[in-house]
PDB file of C-alpha atoms in Angstrom:
ATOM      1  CA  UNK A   1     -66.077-208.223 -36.977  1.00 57.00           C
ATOM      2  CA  UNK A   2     -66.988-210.229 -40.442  1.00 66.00           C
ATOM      3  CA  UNK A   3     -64.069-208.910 -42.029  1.00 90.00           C
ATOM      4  CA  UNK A   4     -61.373-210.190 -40.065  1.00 96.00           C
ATOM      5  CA  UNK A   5     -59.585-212.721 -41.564  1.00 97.00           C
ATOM      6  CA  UNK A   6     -58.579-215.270 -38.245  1.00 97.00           C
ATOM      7  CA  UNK A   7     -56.603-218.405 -38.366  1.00 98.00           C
ATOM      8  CA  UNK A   8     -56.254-221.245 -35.596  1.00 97.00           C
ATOM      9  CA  UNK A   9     -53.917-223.493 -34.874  1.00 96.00           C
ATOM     10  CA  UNK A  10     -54.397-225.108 -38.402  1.00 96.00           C
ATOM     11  CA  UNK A  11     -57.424-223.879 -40.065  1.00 95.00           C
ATOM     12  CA  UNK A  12     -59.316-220.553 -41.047  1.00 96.00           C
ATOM     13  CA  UNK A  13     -62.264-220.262 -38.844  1.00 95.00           C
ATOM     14  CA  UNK A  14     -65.346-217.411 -38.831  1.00 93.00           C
ATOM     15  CA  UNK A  15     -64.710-214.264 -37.031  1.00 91.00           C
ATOM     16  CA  UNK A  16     -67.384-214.628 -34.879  1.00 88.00           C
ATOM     17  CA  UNK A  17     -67.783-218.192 -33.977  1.00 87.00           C
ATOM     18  CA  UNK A  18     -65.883-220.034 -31.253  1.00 87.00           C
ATOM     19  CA  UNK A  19     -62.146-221.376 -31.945  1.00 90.00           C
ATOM     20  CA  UNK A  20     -60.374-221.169 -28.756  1.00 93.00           C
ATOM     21  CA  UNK A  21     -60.966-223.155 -25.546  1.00 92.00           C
ATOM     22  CA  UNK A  22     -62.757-221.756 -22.702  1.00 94.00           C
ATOM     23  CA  UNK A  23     -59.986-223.119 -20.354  1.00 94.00           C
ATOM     24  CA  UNK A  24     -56.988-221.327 -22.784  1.00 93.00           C
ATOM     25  CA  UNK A  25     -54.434-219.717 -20.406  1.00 95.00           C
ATOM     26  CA  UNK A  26     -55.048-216.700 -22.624  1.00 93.00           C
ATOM     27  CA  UNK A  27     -58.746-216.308 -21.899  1.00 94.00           C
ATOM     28  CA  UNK A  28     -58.517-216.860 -18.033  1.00 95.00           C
ATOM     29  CA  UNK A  29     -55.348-215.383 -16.704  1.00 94.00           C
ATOM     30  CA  UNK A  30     -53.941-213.403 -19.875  1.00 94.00           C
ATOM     31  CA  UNK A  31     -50.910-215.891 -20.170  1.00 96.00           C
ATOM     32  CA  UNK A  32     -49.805-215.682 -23.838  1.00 97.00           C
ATOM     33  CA  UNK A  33     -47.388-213.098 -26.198  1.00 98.00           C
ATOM     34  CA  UNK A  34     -48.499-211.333 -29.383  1.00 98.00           C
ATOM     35  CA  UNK A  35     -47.036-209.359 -32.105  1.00 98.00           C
ATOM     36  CA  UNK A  36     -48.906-206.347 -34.539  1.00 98.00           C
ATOM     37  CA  UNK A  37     -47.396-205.737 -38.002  1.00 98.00           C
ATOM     38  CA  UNK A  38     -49.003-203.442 -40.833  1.00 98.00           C
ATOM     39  CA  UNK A  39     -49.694-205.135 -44.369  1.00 98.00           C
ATOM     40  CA  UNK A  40     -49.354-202.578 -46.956  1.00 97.00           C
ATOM     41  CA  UNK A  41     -50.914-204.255 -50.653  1.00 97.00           C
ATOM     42  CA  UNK A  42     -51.129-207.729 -48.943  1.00 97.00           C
ATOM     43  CA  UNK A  43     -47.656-207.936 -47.680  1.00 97.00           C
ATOM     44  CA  UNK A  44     -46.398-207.659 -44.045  1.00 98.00           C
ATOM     45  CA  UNK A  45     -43.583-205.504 -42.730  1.00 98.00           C
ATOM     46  CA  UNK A  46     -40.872-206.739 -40.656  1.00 98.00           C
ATOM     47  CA  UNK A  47     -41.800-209.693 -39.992  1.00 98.00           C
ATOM     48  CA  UNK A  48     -38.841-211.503 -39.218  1.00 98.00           C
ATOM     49  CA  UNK A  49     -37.986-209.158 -36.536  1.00 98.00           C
ATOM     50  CA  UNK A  50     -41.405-209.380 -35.342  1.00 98.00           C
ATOM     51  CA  UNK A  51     -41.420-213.379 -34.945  1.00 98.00           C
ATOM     52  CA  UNK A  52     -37.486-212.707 -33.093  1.00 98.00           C
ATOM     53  CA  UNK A  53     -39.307-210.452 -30.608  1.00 98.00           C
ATOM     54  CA  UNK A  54     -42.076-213.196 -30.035  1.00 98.00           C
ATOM     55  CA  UNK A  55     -39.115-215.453 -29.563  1.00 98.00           C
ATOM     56  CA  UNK A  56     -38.294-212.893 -26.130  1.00 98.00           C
ATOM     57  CA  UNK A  57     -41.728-212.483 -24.894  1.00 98.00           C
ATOM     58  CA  UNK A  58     -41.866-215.836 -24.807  1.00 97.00           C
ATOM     59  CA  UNK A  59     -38.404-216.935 -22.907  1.00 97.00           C
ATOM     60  CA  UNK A  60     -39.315-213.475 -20.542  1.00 97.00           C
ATOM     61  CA  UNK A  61     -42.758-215.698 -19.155  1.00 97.00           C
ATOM     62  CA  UNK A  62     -40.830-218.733 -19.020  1.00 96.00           C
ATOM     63  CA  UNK A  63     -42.818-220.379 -22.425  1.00 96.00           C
ATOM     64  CA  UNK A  64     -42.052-222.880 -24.955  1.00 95.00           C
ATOM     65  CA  UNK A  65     -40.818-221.256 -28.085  1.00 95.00           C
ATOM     66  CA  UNK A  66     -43.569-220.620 -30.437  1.00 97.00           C
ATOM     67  CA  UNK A  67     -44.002-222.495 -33.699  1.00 97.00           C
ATOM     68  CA  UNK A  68     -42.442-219.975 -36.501  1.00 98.00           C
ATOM     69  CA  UNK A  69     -43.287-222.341 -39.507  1.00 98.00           C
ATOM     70  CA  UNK A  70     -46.518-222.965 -38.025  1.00 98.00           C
ATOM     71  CA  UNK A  71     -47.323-219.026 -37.527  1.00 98.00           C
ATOM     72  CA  UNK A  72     -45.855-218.294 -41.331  1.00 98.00           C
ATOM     73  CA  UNK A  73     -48.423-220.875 -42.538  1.00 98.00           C
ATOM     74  CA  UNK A  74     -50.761-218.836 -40.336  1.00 98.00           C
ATOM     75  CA  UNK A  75     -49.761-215.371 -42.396  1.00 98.00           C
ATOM     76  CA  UNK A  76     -50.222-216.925 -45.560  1.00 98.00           C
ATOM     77  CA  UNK A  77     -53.517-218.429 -45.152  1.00 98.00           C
ATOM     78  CA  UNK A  78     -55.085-214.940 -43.588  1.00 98.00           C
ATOM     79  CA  UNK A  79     -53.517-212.779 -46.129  1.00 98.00           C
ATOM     80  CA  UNK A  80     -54.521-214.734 -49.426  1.00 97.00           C
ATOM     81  CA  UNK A  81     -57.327-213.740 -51.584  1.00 94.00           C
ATOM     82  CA  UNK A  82     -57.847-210.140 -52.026  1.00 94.00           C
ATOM     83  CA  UNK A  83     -55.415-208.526 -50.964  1.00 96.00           C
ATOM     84  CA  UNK A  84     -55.320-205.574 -47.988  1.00 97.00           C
ATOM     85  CA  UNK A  85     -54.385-202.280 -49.072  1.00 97.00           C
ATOM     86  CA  UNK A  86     -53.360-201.487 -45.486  1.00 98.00           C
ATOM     87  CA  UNK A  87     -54.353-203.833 -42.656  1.00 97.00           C
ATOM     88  CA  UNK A  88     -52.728-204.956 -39.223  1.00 98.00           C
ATOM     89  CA  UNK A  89     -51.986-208.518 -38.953  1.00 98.00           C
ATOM     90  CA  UNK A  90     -51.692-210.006 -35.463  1.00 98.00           C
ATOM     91  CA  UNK A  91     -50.460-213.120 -33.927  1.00 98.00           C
ATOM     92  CA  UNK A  92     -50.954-214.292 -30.457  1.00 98.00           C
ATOM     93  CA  UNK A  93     -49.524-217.451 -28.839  1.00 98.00           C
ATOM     94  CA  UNK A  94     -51.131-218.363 -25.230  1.00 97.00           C
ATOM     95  CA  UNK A  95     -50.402-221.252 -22.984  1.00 95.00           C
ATOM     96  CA  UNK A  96     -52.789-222.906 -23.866  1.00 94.00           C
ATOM     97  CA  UNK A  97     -55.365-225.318 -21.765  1.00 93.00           C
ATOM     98  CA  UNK A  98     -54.064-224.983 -18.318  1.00 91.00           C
ATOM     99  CA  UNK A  99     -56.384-224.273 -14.794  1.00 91.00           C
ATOM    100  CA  UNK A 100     -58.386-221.629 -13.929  1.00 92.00           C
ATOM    101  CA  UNK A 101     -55.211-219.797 -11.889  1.00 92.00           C
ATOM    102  CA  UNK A 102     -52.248-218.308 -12.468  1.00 92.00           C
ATOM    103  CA  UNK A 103     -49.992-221.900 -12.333  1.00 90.00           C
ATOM    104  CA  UNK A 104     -50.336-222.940 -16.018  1.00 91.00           C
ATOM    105  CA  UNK A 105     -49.613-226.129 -17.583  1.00 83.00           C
ATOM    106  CA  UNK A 106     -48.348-224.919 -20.707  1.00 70.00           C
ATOM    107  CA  UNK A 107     -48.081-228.363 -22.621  1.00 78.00           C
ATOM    108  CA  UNK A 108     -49.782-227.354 -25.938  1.00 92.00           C
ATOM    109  CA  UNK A 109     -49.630-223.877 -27.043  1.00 97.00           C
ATOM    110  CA  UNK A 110     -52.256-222.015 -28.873  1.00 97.00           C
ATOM    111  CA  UNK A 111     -51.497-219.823 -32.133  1.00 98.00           C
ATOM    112  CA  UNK A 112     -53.985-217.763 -33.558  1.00 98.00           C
ATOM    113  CA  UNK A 113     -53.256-215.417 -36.582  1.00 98.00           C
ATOM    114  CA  UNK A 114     -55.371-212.587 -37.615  1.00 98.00           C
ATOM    115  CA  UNK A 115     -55.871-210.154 -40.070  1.00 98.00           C
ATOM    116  CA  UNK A 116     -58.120-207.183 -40.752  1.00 98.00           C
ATOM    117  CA  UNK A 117     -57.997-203.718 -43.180  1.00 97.00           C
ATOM    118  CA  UNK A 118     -57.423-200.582 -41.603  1.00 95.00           C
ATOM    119  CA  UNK A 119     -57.779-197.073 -42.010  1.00 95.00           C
ATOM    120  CA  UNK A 120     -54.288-195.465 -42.749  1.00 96.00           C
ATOM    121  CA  UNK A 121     -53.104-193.370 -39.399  1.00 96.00           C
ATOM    122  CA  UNK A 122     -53.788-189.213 -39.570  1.00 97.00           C
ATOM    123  CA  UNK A 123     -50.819-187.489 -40.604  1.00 97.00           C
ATOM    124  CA  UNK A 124     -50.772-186.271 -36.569  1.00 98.00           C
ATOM    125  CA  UNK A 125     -52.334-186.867 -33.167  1.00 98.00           C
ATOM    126  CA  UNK A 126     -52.461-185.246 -29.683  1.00 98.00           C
ATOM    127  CA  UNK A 127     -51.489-187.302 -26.709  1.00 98.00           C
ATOM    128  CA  UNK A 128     -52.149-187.280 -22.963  1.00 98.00           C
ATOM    129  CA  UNK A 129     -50.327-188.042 -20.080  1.00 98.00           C
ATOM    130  CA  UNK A 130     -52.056-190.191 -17.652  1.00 98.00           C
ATOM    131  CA  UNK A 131     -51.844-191.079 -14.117  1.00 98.00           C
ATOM    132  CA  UNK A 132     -50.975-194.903 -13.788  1.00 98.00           C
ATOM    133  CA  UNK A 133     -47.213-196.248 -14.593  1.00 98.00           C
ATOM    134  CA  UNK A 134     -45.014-198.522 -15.927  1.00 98.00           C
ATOM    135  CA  UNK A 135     -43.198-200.266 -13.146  1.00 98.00           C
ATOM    136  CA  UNK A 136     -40.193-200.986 -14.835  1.00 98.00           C
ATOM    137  CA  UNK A 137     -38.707-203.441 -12.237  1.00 97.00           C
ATOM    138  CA  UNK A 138     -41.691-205.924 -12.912  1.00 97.00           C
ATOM    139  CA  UNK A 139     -41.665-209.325 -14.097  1.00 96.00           C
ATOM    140  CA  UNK A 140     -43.092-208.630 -17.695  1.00 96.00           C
ATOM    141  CA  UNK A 141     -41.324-205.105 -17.919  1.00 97.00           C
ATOM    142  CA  UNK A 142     -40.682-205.110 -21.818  1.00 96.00           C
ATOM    143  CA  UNK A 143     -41.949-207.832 -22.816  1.00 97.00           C
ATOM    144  CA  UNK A 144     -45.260-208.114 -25.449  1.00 98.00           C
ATOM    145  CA  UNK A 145     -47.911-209.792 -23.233  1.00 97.00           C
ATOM    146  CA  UNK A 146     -51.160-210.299 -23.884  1.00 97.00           C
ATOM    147  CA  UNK A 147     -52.002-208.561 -20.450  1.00 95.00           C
ATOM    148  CA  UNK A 148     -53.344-205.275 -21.848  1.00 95.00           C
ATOM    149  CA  UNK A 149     -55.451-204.003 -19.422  1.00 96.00           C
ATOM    150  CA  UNK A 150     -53.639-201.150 -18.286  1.00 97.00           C
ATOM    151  CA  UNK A 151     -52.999-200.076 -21.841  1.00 98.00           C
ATOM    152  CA  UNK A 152     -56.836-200.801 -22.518  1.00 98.00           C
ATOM    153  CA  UNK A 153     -57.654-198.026 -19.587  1.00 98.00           C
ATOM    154  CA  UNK A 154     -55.241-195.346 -20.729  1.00 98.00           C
ATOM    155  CA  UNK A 155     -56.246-195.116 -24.201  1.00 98.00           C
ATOM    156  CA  UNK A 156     -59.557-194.604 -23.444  1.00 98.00           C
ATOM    157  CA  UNK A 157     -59.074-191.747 -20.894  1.00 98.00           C
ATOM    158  CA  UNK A 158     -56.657-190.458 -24.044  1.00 98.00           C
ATOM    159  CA  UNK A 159     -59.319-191.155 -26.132  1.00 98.00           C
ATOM    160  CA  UNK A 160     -62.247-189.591 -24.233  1.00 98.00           C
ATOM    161  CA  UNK A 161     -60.013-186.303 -24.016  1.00 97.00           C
ATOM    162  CA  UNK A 162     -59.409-186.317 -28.350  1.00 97.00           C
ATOM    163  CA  UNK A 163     -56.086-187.893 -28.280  1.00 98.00           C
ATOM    164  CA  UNK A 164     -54.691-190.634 -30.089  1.00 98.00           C
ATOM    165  CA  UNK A 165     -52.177-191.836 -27.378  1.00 98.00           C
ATOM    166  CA  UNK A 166     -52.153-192.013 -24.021  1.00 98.00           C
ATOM    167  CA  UNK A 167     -48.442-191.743 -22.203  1.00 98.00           C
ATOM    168  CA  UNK A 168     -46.980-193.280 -19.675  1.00 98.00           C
ATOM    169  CA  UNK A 169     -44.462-192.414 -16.938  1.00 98.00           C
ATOM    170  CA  UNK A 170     -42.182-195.098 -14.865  1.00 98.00           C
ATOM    171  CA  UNK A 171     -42.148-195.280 -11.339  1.00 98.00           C
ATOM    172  CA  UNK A 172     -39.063-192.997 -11.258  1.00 98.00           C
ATOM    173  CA  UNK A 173     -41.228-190.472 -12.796  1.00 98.00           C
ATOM    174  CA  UNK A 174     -39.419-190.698 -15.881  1.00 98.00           C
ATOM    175  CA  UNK A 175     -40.719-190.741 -19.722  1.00 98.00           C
ATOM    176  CA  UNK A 176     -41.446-194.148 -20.541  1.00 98.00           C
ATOM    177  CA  UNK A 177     -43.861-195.232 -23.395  1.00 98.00           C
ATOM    178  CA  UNK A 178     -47.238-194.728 -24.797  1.00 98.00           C
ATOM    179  CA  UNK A 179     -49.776-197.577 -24.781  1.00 98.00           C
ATOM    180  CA  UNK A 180     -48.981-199.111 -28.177  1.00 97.00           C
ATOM    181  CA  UNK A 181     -46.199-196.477 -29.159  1.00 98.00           C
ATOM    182  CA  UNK A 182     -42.605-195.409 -28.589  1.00 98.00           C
ATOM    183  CA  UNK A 183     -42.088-191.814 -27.662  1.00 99.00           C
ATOM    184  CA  UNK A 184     -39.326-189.327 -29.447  1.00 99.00           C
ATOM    185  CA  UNK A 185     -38.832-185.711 -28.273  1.00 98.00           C
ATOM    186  CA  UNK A 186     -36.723-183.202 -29.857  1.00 98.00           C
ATOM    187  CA  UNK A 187     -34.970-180.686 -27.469  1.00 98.00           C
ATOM    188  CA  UNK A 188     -32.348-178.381 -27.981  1.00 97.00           C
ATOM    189  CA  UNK A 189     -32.494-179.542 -31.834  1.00 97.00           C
ATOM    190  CA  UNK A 190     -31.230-183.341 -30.619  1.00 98.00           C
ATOM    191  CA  UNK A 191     -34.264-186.235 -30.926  1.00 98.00           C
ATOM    192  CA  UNK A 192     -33.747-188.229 -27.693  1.00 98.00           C
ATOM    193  CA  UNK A 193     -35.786-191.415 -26.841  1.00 98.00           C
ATOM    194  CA  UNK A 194     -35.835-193.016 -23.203  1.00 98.00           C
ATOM    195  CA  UNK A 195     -33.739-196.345 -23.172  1.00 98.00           C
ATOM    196  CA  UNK A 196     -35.045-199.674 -22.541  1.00 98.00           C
ATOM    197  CA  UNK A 197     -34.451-199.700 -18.951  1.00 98.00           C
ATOM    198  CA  UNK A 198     -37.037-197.175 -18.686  1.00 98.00           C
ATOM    199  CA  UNK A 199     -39.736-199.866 -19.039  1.00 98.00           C
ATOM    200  CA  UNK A 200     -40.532-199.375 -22.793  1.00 98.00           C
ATOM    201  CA  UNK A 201     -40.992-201.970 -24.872  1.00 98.00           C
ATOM    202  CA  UNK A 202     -38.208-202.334 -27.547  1.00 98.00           C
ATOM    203  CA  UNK A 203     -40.388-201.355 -30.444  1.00 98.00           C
ATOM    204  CA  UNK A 204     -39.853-202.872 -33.846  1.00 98.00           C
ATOM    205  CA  UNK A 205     -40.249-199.095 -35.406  1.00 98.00           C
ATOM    206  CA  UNK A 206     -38.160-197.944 -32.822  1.00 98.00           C
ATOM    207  CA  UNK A 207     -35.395-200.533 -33.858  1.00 98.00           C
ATOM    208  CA  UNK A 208     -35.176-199.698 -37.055  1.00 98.00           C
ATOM    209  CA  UNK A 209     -35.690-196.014 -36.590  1.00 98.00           C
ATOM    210  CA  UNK A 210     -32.406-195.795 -34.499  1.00 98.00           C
ATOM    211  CA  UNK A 211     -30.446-198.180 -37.137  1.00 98.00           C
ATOM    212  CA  UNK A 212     -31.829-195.812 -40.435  1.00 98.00           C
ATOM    213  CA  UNK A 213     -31.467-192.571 -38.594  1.00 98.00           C
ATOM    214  CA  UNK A 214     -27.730-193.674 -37.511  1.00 98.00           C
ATOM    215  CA  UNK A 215     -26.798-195.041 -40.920  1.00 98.00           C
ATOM    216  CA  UNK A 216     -27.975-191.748 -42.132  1.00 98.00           C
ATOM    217  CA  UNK A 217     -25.904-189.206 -39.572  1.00 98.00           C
ATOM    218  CA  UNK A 218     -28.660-188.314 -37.931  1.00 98.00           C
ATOM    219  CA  UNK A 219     -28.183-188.198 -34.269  1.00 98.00           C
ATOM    220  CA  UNK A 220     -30.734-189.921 -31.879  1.00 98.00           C
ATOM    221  CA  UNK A 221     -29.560-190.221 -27.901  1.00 98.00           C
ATOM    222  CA  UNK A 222     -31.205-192.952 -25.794  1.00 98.00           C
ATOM    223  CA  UNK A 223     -31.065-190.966 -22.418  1.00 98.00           C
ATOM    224  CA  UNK A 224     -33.422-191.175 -19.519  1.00 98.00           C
ATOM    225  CA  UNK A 225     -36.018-187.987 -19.247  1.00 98.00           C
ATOM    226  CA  UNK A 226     -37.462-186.436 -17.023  1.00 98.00           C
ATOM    227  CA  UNK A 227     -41.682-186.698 -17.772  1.00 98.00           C
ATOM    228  CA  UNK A 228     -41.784-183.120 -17.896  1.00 98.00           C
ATOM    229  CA  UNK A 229     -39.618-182.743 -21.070  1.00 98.00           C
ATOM    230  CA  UNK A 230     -42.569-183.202 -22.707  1.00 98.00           C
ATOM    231  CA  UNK A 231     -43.587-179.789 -21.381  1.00 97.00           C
ATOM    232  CA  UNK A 232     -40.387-178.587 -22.696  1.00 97.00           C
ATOM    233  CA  UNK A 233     -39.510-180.762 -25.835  1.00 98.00           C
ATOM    234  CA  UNK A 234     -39.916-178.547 -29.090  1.00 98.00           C
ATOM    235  CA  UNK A 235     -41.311-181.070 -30.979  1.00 98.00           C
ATOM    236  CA  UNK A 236     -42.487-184.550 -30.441  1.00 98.00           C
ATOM    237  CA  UNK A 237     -43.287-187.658 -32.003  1.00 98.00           C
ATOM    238  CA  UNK A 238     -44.330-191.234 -31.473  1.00 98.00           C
ATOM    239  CA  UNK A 239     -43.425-194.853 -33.515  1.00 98.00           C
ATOM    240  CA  UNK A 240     -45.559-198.145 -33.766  1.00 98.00           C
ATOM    241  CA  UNK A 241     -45.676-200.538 -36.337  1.00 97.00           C
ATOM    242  CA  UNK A 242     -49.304-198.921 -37.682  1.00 97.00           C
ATOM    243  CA  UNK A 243     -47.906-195.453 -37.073  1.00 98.00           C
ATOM    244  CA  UNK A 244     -44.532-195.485 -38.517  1.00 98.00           C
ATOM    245  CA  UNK A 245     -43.302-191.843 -37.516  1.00 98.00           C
ATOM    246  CA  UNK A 246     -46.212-190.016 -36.317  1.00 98.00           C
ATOM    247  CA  UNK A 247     -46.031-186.226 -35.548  1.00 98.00           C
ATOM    248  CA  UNK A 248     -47.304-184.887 -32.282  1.00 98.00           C
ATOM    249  CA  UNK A 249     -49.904-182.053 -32.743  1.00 98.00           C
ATOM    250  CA  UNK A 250     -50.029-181.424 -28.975  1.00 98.00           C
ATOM    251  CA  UNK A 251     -48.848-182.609 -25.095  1.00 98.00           C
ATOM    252  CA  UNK A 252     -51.751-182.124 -23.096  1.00 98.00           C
ATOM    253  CA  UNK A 253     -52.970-179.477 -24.746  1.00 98.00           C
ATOM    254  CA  UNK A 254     -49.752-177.682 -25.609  1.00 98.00           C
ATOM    255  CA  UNK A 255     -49.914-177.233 -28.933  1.00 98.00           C
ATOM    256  CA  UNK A 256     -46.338-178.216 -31.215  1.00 98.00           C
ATOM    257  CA  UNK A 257     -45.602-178.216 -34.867  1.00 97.00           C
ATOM    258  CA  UNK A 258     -46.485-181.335 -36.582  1.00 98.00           C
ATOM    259  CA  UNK A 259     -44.082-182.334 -38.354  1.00 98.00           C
ATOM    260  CA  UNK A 260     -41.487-179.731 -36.912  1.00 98.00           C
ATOM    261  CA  UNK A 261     -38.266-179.503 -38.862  1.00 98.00           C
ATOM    262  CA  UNK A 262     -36.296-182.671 -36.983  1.00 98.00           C
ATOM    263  CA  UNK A 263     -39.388-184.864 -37.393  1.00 98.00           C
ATOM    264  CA  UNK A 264     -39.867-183.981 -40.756  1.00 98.00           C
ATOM    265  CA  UNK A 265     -36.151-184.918 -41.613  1.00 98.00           C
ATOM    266  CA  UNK A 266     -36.944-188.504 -39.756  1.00 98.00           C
ATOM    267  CA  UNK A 267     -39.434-189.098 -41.595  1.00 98.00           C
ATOM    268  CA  UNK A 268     -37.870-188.747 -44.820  1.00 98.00           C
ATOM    269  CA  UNK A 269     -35.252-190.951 -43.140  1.00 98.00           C
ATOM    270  CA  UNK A 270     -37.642-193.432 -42.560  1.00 98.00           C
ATOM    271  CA  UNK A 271     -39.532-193.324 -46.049  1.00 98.00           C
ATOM    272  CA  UNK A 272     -36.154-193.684 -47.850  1.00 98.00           C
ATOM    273  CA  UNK A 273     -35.270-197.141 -45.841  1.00 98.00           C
ATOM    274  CA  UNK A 274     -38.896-198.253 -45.523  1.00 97.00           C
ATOM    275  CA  UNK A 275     -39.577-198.504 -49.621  1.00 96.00           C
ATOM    276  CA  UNK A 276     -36.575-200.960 -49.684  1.00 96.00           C
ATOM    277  CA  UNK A 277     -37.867-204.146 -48.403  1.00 96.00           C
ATOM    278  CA  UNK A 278     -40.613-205.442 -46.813  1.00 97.00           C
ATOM    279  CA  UNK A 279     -38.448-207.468 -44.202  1.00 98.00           C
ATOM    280  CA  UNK A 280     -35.709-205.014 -43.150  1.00 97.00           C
TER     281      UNK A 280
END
């Protein structure tokens, strides 16, 4: 835990010593939004489009808008001194002080930046399926809430079967999402993605992926799919912000190239964009 770099509302503080109130909306009832980006040699990526999807997450629980300025100061102060080679920086903005249920008060926000090295992603992964769903009718479908319990219990049954991702169905029975990743398939030689209205969450790699791949003629279809195309899909691969484009090695135990041919070519897509700017 010493070596993550965390910021409060104003001021660096220890990793390990207290910084937010007991009372925060965030601790008791999970009110709040939050954003990941990587940092690649000390610099973030995207993060413009990440504060713009705070912005939503935000207006979708009915919260002030968060500080930008204040968060950017945030940024800076975690990511001076030496710098990360490859990291994930995090900010999360809660309610605040409010009661101990679920009516809030919501008069002073709290925003908390964080930063921390991390190992650089395996060039593939298996994932599971799991049992639970995204209800894509509910209140905080889409939207990046600090809620994360759900997500918490499917990665570890992923994890406790050797997978890196755990994925998720909607309540139509339809592919939705992984727990912290967007999820591509490639059948009949077309790479197809669910839409939003599945439930996903509009994914900042996803985003771009569908602009680079489109500026570049290669065709990606937003279509609803049926679960079981992963049983079917001839290769398959997932986005995040950590993960960029990451391969699929196997479905639940069906085995698939990693990188097939289609993947590999979005990839490339994505490298050649990517090394352009830190802030596409």
């Amino acid at each position: 835990m010493t070596d993550i770099r965390v910021w409060v509302d104003g001021a660096r503080v220890p990793a390990d010593g207290p910084a937010v109130s007991a009372v925060d909306h965030g601790v008791t009832v999970g009110d709040g939004a939050f954003e990941t980006a990587k940092v690649v040699d000390g610099r973030p990526f995207a993060l413009t489009r990440h504060l713009a999807r705070l912005d939503r997450t935000m207006a979708g629980l009915g919260l002030p808008p968060a500080d930008h300025d204040l968060i950017r100061a945030g940024v800076a102060a975690v990511l001076a001194g030496e710098p990360i080679a490859f990291g994930r920086l995090r900010w999360t903005v809660t309610a605040g002080p409010g009661p101990l249920g679920s009516d809030r008060l919501a008069s002073r926000l709290t925003h908390i930046v964080t930063a921390v090295p991390h190992e650089r992603p395996a060039p593939s992964g298996a994932v599971v399926t799991v049992p639970w769903v995204r209800n894509e009718r509910s209140a905080t479908a889409g939207l990046k809430t600090t809620s994360y319990a759900d997500n918490v219990v499917a990665l570890a049954r992923a994890q406790e079967q050797g997978a890196v991702e755990a994925v998720f169905a909607n309540t139509r029975d339809e592919l939705c999402e992984a727990t912290g990743s967007n999820v591509f398939v490639v059948l009949d030689g077309v790479v197809r993605t669910p839409p939003l209205s599945s439930g996903c969450l509009a994914g900042i790699s996803r985003a771009l992926l569908l602009e680079w791949c489109a500026a570049d003629g290669l065709e990606v279809r937003e279509e609803d799919l049926p679960l079981d195309v992963l049983q079917r899909a001839e290769e398959v691969f997932i986005t995040s912000s950590i993960k960029d484009v990451m391969p699929v090695s196997a479905v639940d135990g069906r085995a698939l190239p990693a990188p097939g041919p289609v993947t590999a070519a979005v990839q490339g897509v994505w490298a050649r964009h990517a090394e352009r700017t830190d802030d596409p």
